[in-house]
Coordinates of C-alpha atoms and ligand atoms in Angstrom, one line a residue:
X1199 CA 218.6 103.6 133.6
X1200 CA 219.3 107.2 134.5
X1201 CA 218.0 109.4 132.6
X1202 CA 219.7 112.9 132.1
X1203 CA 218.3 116.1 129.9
X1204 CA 218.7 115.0 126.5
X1205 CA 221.7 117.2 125.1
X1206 CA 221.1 119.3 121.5
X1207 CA 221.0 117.4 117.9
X1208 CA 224.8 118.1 116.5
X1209 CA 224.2 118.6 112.8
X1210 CA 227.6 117.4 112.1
X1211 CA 226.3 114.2 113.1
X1212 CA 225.2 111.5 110.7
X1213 CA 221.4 111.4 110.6
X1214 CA 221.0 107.9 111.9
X1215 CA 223.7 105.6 113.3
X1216 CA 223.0 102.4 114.9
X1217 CA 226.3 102.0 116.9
X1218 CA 226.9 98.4 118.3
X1219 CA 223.2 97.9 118.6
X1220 CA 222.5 94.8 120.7
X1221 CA 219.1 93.5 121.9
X1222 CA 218.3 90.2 124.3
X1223 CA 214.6 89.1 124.7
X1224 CA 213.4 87.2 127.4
X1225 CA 212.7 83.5 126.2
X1226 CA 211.8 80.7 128.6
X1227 CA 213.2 82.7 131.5
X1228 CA 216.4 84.1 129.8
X1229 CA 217.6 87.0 128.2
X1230 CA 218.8 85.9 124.2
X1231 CA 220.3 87.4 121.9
X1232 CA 218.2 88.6 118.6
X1233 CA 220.5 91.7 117.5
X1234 CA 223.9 91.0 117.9
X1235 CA 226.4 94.2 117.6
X1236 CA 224.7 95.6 114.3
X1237 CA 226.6 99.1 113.1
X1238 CA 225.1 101.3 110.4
X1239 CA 224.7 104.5 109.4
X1240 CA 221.5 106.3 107.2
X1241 CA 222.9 109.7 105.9
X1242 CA 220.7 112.5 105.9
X1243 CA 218.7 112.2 102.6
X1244 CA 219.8 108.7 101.5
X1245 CA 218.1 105.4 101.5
X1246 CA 219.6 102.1 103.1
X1247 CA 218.1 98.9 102.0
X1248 CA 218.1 96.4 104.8
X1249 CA 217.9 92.9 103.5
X1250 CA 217.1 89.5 105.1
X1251 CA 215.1 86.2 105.2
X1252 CA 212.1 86.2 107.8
X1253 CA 213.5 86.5 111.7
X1254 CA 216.7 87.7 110.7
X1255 CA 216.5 91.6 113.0
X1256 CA 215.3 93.7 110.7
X1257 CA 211.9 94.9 112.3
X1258 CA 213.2 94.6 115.6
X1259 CA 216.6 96.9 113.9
X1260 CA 214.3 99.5 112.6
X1261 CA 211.6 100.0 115.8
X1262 CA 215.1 100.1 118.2
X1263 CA 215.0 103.5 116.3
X1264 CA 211.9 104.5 118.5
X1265 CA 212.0 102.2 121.3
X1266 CA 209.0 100.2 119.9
X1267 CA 210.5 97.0 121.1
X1268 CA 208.7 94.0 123.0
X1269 CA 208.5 94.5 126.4
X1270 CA 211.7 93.1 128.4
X1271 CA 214.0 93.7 126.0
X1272 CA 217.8 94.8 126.7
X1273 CA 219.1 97.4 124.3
X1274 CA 222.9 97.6 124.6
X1275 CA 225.3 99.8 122.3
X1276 CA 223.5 103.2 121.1
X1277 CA 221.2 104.1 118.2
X1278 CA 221.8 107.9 117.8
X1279 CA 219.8 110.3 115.9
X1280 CA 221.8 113.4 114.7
X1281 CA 224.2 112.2 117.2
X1282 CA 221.6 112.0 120.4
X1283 CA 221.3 108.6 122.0
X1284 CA 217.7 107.7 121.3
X1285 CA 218.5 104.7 124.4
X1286 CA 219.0 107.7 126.6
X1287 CA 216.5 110.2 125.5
X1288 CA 214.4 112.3 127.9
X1289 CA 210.1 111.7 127.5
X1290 CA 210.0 114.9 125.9
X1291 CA 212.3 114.3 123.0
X1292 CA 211.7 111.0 122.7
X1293 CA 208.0 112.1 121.7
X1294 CA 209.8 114.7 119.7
X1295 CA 211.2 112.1 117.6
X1296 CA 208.6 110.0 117.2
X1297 CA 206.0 112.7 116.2
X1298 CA 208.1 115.0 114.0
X1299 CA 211.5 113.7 112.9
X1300 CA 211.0 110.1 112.4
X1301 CA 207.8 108.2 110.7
X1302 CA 207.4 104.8 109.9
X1303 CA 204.9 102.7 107.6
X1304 CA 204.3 98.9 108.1
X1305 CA 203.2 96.6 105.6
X1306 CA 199.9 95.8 106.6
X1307 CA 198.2 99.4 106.9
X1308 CA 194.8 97.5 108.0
X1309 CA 196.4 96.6 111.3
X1310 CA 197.7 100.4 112.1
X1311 CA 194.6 102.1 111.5
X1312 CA 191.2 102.5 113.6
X1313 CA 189.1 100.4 111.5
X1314 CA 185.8 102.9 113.0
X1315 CA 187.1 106.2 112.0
X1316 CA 187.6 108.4 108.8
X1317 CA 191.0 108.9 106.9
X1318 CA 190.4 112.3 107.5
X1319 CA 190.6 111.6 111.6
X1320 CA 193.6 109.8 110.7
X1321 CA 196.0 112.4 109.0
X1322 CA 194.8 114.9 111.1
X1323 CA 194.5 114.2 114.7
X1324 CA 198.5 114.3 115.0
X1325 CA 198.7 118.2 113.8
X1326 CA 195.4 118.8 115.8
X1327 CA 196.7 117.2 119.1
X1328 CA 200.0 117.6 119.3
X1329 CA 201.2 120.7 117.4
X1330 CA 197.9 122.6 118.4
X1331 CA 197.2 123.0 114.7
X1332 CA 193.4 124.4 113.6
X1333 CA 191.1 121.6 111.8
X1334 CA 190.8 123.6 108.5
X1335 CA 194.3 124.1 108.1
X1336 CA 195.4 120.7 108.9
X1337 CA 192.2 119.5 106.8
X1338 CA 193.7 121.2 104.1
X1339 CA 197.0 120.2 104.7
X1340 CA 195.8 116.4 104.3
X1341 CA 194.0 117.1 101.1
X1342 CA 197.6 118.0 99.7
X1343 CA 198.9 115.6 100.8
X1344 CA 196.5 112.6 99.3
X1345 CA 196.5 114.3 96.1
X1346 CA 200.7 113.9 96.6
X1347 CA 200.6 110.6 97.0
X1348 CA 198.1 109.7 93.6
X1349 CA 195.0 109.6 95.6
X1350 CA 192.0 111.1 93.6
X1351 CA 188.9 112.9 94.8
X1352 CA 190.8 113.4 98.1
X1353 CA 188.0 115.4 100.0
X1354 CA 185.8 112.1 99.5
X1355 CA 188.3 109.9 100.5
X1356 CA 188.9 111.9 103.7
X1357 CA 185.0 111.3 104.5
X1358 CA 185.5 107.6 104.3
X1359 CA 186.7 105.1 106.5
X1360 CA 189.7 102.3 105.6
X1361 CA 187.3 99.0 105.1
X1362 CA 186.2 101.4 102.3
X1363 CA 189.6 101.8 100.4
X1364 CA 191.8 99.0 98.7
X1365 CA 195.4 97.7 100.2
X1366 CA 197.1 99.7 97.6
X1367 CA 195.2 103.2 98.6
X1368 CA 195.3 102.5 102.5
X1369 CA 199.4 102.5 101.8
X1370 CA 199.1 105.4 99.9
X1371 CA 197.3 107.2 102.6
X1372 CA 199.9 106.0 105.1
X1373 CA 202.4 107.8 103.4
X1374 CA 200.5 110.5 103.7
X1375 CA 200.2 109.7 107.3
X1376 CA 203.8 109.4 107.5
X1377 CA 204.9 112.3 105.2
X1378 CA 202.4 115.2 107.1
X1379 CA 204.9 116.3 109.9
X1380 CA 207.8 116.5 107.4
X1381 CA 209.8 114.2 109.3
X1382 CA 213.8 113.7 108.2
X1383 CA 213.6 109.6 108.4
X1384 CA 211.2 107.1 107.3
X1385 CA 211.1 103.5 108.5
X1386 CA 209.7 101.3 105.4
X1387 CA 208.6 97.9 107.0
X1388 CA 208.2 96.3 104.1
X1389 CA 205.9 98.5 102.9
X1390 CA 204.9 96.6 99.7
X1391 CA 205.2 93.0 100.1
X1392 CA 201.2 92.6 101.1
X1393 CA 200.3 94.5 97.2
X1394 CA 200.6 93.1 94.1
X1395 CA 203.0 93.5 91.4
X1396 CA 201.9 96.2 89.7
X1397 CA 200.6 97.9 92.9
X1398 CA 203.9 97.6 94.3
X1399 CA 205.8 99.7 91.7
X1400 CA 203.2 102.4 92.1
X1401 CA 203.6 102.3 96.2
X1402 CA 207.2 102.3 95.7
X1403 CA 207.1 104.8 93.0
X1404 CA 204.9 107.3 95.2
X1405 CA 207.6 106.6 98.3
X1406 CA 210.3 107.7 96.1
X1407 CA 209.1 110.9 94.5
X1408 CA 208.3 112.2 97.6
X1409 CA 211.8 111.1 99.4
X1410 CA 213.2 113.6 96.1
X1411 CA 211.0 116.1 96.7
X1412 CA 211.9 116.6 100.0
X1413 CA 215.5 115.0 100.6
X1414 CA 213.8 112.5 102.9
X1415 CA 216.1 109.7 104.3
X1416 CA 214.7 105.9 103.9
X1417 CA 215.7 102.6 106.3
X1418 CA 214.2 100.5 103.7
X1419 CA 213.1 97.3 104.8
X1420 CA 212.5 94.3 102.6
X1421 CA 213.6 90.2 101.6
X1422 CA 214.0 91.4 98.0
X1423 CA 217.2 92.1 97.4
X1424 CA 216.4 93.6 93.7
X1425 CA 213.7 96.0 94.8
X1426 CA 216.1 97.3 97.5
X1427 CA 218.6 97.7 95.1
X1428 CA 216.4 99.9 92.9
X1429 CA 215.4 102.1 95.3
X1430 CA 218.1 102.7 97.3
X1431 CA 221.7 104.3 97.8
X1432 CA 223.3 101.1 99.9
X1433 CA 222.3 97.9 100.7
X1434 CA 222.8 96.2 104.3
X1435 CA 222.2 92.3 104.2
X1436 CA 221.1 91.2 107.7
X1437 CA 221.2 87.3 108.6
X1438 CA 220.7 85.8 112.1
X1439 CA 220.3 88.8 114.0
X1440 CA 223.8 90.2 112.0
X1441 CA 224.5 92.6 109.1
X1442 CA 227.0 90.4 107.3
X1443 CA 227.6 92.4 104.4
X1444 CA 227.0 96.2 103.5
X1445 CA 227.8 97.3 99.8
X1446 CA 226.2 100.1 97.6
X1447 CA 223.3 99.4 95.9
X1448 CA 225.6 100.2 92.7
X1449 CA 228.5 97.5 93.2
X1450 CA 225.6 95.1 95.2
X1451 CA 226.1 92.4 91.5
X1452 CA 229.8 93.1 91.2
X1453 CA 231.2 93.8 94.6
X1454 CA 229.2 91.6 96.6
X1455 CA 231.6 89.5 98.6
X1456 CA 229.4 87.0 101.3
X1457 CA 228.8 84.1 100.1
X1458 CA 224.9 84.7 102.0
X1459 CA 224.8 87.7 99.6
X1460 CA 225.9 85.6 96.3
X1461 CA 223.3 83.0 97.6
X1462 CA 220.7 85.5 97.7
X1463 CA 221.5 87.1 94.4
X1464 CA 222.3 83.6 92.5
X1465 CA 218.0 82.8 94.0
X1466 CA 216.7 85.4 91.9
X1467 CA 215.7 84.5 88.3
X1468 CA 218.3 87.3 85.8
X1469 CA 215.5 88.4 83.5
X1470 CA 217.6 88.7 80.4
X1471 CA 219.0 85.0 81.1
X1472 CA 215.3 83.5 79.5
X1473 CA 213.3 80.4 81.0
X1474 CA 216.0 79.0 84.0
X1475 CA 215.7 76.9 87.0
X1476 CA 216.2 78.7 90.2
X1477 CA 219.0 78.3 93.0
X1478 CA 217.5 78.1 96.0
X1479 CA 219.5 78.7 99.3
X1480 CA 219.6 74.8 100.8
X1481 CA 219.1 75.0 104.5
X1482 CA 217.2 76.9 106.6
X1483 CA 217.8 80.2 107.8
X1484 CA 218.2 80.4 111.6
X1485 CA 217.3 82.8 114.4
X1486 CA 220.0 84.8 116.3
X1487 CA 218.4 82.5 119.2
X1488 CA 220.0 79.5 117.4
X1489 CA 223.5 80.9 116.4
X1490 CA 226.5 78.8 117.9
X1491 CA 230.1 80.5 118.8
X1492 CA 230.8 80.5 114.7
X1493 CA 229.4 82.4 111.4
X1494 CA 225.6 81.6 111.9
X1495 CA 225.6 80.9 107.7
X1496 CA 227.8 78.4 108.4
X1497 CA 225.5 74.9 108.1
X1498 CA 224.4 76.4 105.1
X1499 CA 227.2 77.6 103.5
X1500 CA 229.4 76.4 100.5
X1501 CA 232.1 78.0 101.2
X1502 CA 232.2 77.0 104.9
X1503 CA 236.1 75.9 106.7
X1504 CA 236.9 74.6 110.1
X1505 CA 237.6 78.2 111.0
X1506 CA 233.7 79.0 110.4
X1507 CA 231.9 77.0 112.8
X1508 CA 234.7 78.2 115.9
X1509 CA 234.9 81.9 115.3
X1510 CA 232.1 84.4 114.2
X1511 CA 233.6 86.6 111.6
X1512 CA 233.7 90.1 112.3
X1513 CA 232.8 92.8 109.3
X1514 CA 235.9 93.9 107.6
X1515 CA 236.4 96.6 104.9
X1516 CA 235.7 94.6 101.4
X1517 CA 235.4 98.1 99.5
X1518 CA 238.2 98.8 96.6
X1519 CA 237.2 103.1 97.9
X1520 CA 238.3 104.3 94.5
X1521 CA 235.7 102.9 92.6
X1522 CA 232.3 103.7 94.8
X1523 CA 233.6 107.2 95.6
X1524 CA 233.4 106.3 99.5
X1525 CA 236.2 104.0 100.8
X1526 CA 235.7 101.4 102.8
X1527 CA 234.8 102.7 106.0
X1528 CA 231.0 101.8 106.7
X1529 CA 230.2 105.3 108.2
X1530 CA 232.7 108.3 107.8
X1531 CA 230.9 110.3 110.7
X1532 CA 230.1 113.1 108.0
X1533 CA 227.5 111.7 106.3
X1534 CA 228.6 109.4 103.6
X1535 CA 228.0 105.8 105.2
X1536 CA 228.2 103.7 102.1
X1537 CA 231.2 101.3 102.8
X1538 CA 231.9 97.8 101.9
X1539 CA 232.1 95.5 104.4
X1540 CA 231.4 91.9 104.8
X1541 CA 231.7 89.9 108.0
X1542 CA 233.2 86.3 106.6
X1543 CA 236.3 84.7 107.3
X1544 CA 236.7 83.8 103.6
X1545 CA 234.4 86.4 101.1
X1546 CA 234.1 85.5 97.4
X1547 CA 235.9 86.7 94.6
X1548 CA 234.4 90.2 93.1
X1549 CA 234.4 87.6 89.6
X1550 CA 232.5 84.7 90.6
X1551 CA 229.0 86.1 88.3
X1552 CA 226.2 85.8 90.2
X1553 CA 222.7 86.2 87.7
X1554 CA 221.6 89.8 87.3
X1555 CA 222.5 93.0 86.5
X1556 CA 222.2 96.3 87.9
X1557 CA 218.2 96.8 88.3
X1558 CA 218.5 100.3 89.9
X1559 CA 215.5 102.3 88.2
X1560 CA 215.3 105.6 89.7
X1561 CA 217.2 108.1 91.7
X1562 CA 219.4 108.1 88.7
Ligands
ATP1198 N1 208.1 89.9 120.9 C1 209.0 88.9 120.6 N2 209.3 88.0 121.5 C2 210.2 87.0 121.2 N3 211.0 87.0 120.1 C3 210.7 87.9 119.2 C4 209.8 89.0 119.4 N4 209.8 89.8 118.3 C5 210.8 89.3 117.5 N5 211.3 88.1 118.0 C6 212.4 87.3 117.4 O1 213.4 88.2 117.1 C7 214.0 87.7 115.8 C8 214.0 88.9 114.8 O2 212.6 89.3 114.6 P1 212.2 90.4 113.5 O3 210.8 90.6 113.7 O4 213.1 91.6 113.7 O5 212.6 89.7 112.2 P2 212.4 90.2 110.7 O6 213.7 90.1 110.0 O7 211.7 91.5 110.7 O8 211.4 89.0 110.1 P3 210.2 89.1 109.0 O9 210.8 89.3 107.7 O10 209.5 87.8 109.3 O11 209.4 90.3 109.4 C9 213.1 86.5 115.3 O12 213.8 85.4 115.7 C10 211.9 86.7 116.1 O13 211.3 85.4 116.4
SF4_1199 S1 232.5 82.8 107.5 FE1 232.6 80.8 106.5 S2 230.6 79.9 106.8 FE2 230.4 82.1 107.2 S3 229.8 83.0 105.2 FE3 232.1 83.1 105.4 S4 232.8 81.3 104.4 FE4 230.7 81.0 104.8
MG1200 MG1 209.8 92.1 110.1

C-alpha cells in the first residue's frame, strides 16, 4: 500500500472509530475471514466493553488498533484515531501512537515482560529511549506512578525483577507501564481473568481510578459480561468475528435485544435470585472461519427462522434515544458513540427478563 504523509489528528474527530474493520488470515493457503465489517466507536474519555466467547475477534479487534496483527493478514475498512487512518499511517506516527497516545495491557503480564531485568528497567526505558528523558527524572516518575497504582515500598520494588512479584502486582506495574506516557486510550486484554476474585476487583479498581483521574478512554476486553458492565459506559457483544449487539452498559438487562446477548446474560447466576441452576448457552460457539452465508448464532439459537440461516442480519438501530440520552445511532461523529444496535433479523422483546440487575459499581 501507498503510503502518503500521515495528515493532522482532527479533534472534532471521535477518539477511536473502527469503521468497517475487516481482517482475512491466511489458513491452509487462503485468505478467511476472522473480523467481518465490525463498526464502533470509543469516545474520548469513555470505556467500551467488548464482550465475547473465546475466538470470537476481540484480541485481533483491539491490536488492529496498532497494527499488531499476525503476519499476512488483510485489513480492509479503516480504524481511525482522532480521525487518522491508523491502516494508512506513516512509520513515524505510527510509532507515535503506539508509544504515546495508545497503551495496552494483556492478561498474562509474565509473558510481556523480560523475565532477566528490573521493574525499574521496565517503566523506564520507554521515557529514557524514546522521549530522551534523564534516568532520575524518569526514575522518579515510575516511583509515582507504582505508589498510583497501590504498590508499596516502590523504590524496592523497582530494584526487583518480575519472578519476584505476584500476578496481582506484575498487573499492577503494567498499568504503570501503561499509564507513564499519559496516553489518551488503553487497550484492556482481559486484563484480570488470570487473578483471582478478590485480586480482580482490586486490578480493576486501580484501572478505574486512574481512567477518572485522568479522563483516560478504555477498549475493555473481557467474556464477562457483568464485569464489563460495571466498569464501563457501553457494551459491544462480539460473536464469530461480529459485533452483534451494542447497548449501554446502563440498559445492557433491560434493552438488550439479541437473543446471543439474552443467552449470555440468562448464563450468569442473578445473585439476589438464591441457590439456582445455571443456563448454559447449548452449542458451541464458532469461529468467523466457520460462519455460512446466514446469522453465525443461528445453530445455536432459539429464536432462529428460515430467514436466519440465508441472510446474515445486518446491525439496525434497537435504541428507544429518549431514554439513554444518545439515540440510536452507534457513533454520532461527535463523540457520543453509545447507540443501540443489534444485528438479528428478529431481536427479543425489551420484557422477556433475563436474571440480573444492573451491577454497574463505579463511575457513578
Ligand atoms: N495468528 C493467527 N493465525 C490464525 N488464526 C488466528 C490467529 N490469531 C487469531 N486467529 C483466529 O482468529 C479468531 C479470533 O481470534 P481472537 O484472538 O481475536 O479471539 P478472542 O475473542 O480474543 O478469543 P480469546 O477470548 O480466546 O482470547 C479465532 O478464530 C482465532 O483462532
Ligand atoms: S438472526 Fe435469527 S438466528 Fe440470528 S440471532 Fe437473530 S433470531 Fe437468532
Ligand atoms: Mg483474546
Amino acid at each position: 500500500m501507498k503510503r502518503t504523509k500521515t495528515p493532522p489528528p482532527r479533534p472534532d474527530a471521535p477518539l477511536l472509530e473502527f469503521d468497517g474493520l475487516h481482517i482475512t488470515l491466511p489458513v491452509k493457503g487462503e485468505h478467511r475471514t476472522v473480523i467481518h465489517r465490525v463498526d464502533l466507536t470509543v469516545p474520548a474519555g469513555s470505556a467500551v466493553g467488548l464482550v465475547g466467547e473465546s475466538g470470537s475477534g476481540k484480541s485481533l479487534t483491539a491490536r488492529s488498533v496498532l497494527r499488531l496483527l499476525p503476519p499476512g493478514a488483510r485489513v480492509g475498512g479503516e480504524v481511525r484515531f482522532e480521525g487518522v487512518s491508523v491502516t494508512a499511517m506513516d512509520p513515524a506516527a505510527l510509532r507515535t501512537l503506539r508509544s504515546r497516545e495508545v497503551a495496552m495491557i494483556f492478561q498474562d503480564p509474565r509473558a510481556h515482560i523480560n523475565p532477566l531485568r528490573t521493574i525499574g528497567d521496565f517503566l523506564t526505558e520507554g521515557l529514557i529511549t524514546t522521549r530522551g528523558e534523564r534516568r532520575g527524572a524518569a526514575e522518579a516518575r515510575a516511583t509515582d506512578l507504582l505508589r498510583e497504582v497501590g504498590i508499596a515500598d516502590a523504590p524496592r520494588r523497582l530494584r526487583q525483577r518480575p519472578a519476584e512479584l505476584s500476578g496481582g502486582l506484575l498487573q499492577r506495574v503494567m498499568i504503570a507501564a501503561a499509564l507513564i506516557t499519559e496516553p489518551r486510550l488503553l487497550l484492556a486484554d482481559e486484563p484480570t481473568t488470570a487473578l483471582d476474585v478478590t485480586t480482580q476487583a482490586e486490578v480493576m479498581a486501580v484501572i478505574d481510578e486512574a481512567r477518572d483521574r485522568r479522563g483516560l478512554a478504555m477498549l475493555f476486553i473481557t467474556h464477562d459480561l457483568a464485569l464489563a458492565a460495571a466498569v464501563c459506559d457501553s457494551i459491544a457483544v462480539m460473536y464469530a468475528g461480529s459485533v452483534v449487539e451494542q447497548v449501554p452498559a446502563s440498559r445492557l438487562h433491560d434493552g438488550s435485544r439479541h437473543p446471543y446477548t439474552r443467552a449470555l446474560l440468562a448464563s450468569r447466576p442473578d445473585p439476589g435470585a438464591g441457590a439456582q441452576p445455571l443456563r448454559a448457552i447449548g452449542g458451541r460457539p464458532l469461529s468467523a472461519f466457520e460462519a455460512g452465508p446466514g446469522c453465525a448464532f443461528a445453530p445455536r439459537c432459539p429464536a432462529a427462522q428460515d430467514l436466519c440461516t440465508a441472510q446474515r442480519p445486518l446491525p439496525e438501530p434497537t435504541g428507544d434515544g429518549a431514554e439513554d440520552g444518545h439515540g440510536a445511532s452507534p457513533g454520532d461523529g461527535h463523540g457520543h458513540g453509545h447507540g443501540r444496535t443489534a444485528a438479528c433479523h428478529f431481536p427479543r422483546p425489551v420484557t422477556d427478563g433475563a436474571p440480573g440487575t444492573d451491577r454497574r459499581v463505579r463511575r457513578g
